[in-house]
Coordinates of N, CA and C in Angstrom, one line a residue:
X1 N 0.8 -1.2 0.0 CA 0.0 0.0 0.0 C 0.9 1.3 0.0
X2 N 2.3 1.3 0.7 CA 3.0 2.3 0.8 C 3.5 2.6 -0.9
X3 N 3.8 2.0 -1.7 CA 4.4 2.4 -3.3 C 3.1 2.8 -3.5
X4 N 1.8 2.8 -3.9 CA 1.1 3.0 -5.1 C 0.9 4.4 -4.4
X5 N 0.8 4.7 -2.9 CA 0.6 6.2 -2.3 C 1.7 7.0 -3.1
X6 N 2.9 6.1 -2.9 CA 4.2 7.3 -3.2 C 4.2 7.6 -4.5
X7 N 3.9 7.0 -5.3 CA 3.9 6.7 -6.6 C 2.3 7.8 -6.9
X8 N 1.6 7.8 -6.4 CA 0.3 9.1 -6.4 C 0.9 10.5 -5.8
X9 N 1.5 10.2 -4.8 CA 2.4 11.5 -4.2 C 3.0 12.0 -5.1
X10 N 4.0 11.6 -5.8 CA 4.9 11.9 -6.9 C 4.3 12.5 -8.2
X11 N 3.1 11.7 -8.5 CA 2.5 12.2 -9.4 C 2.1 13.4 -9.5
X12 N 1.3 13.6 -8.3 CA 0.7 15.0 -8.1 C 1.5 16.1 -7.8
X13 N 2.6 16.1 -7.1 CA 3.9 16.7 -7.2 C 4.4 17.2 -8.6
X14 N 4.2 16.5 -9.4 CA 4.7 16.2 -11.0 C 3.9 17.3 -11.9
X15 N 2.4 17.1 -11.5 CA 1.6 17.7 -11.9 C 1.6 19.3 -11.3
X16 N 1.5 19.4 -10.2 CA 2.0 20.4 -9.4 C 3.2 21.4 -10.1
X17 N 4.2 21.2 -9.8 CA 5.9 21.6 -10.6 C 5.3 22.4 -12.1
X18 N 4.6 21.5 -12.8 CA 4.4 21.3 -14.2 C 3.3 22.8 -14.3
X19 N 2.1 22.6 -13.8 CA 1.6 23.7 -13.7 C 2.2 24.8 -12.8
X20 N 3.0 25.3 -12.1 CA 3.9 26.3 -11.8 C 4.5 26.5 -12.8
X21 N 5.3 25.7 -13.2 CA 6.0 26.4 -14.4 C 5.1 26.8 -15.8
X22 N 4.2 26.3 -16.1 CA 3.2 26.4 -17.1 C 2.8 27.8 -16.9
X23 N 2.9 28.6 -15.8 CA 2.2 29.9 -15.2 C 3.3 30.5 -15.5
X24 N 4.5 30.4 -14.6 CA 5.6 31.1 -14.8 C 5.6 31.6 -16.7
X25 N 5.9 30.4 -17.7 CA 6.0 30.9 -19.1 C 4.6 31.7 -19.0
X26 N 3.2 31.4 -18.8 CA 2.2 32.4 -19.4 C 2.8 33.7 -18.6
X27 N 3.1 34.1 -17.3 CA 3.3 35.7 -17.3 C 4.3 35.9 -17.9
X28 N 5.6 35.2 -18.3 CA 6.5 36.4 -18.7 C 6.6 36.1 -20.5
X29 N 5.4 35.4 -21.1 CA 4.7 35.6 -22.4 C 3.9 36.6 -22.5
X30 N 3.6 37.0 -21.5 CA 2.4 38.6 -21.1 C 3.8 39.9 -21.0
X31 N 4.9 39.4 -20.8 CA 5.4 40.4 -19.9 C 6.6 40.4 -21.4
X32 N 6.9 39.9 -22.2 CA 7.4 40.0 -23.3 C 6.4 40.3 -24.8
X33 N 5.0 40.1 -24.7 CA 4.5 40.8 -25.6 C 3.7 42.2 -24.8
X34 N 4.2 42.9 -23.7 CA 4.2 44.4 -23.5 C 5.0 44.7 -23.7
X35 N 6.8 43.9 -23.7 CA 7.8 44.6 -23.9 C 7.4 44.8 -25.7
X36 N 6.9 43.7 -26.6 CA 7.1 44.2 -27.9 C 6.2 45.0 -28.5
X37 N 5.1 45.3 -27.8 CA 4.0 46.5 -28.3 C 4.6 47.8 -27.6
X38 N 5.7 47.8 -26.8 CA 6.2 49.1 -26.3 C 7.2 49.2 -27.3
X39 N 8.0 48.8 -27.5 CA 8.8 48.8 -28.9 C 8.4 49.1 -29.8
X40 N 7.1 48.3 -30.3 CA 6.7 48.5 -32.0 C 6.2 50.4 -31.5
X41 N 5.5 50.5 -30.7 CA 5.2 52.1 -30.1 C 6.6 52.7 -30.3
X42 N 7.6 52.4 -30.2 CA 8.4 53.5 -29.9 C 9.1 53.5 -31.8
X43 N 9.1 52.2 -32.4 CA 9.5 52.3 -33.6 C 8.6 53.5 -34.7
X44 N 7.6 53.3 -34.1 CA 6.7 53.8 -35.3 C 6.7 55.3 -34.6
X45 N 6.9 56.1 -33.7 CA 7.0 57.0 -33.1 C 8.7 57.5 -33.9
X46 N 9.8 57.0 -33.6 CA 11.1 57.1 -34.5 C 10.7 57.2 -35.8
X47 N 9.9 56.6 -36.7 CA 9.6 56.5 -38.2 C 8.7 57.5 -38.6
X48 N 7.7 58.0 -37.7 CA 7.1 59.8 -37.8 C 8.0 60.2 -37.9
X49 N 9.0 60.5 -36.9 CA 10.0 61.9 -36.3 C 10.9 61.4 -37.6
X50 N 11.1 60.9 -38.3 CA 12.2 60.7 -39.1 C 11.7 61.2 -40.3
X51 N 10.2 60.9 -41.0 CA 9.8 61.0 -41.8 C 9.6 62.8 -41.6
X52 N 8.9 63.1 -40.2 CA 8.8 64.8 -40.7 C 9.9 65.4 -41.1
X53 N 11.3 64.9 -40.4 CA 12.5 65.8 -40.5 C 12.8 65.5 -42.0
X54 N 12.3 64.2 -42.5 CA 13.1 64.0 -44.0 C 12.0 64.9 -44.9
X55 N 10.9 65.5 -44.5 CA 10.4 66.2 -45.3 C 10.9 67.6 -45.4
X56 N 10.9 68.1 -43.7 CA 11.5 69.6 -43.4 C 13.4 69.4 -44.4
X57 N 13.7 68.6 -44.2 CA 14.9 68.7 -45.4 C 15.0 68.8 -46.4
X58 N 14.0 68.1 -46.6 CA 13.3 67.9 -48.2 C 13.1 69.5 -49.0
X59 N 12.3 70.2 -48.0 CA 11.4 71.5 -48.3 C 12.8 72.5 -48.2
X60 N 14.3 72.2 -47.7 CA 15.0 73.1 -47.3 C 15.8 72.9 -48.3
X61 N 16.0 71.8 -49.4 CA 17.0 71.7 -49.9 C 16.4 72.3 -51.7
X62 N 14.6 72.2 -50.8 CA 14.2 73.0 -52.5 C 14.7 74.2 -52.3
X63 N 14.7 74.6 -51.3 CA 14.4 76.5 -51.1 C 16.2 76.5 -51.7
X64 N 17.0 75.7 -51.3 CA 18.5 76.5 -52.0 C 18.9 76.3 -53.4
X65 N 17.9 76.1 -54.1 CA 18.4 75.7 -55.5 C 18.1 77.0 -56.4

């Protein structure tokens, strides 16, 4: 009787572990797709500010001709 308990003990331990870590990956899958929607925000924020200045250059390099 004592093995098939230990052998259920283990198991549910097993199962236990398994789901802990199954949680661990889901939050820092949450916590790496905020890191990449803060990025793609900050890329497309860089790619305005780049695009106005390439136009203000744009408009400055008509005016010297």
């Amino acid at each position: 009787m004592f093995w098939p308990m230990l052998a259920i003990a283990f198991g549910f331990l097993g199962v236990a572990v398994l789901g802990m870590l199954g949680i661990k990956v889901f939050v820092e899958a949450q916590r790496l797709g905020r890191q990449v929607s803060a990025t793609t925000e900050r890329i497309n924020r860089a790619s305005e500010d780049l695009e106005q200045a390439a136009t203000r250059l744009a408009a400055t390099g008509d005016s010297l001709r």
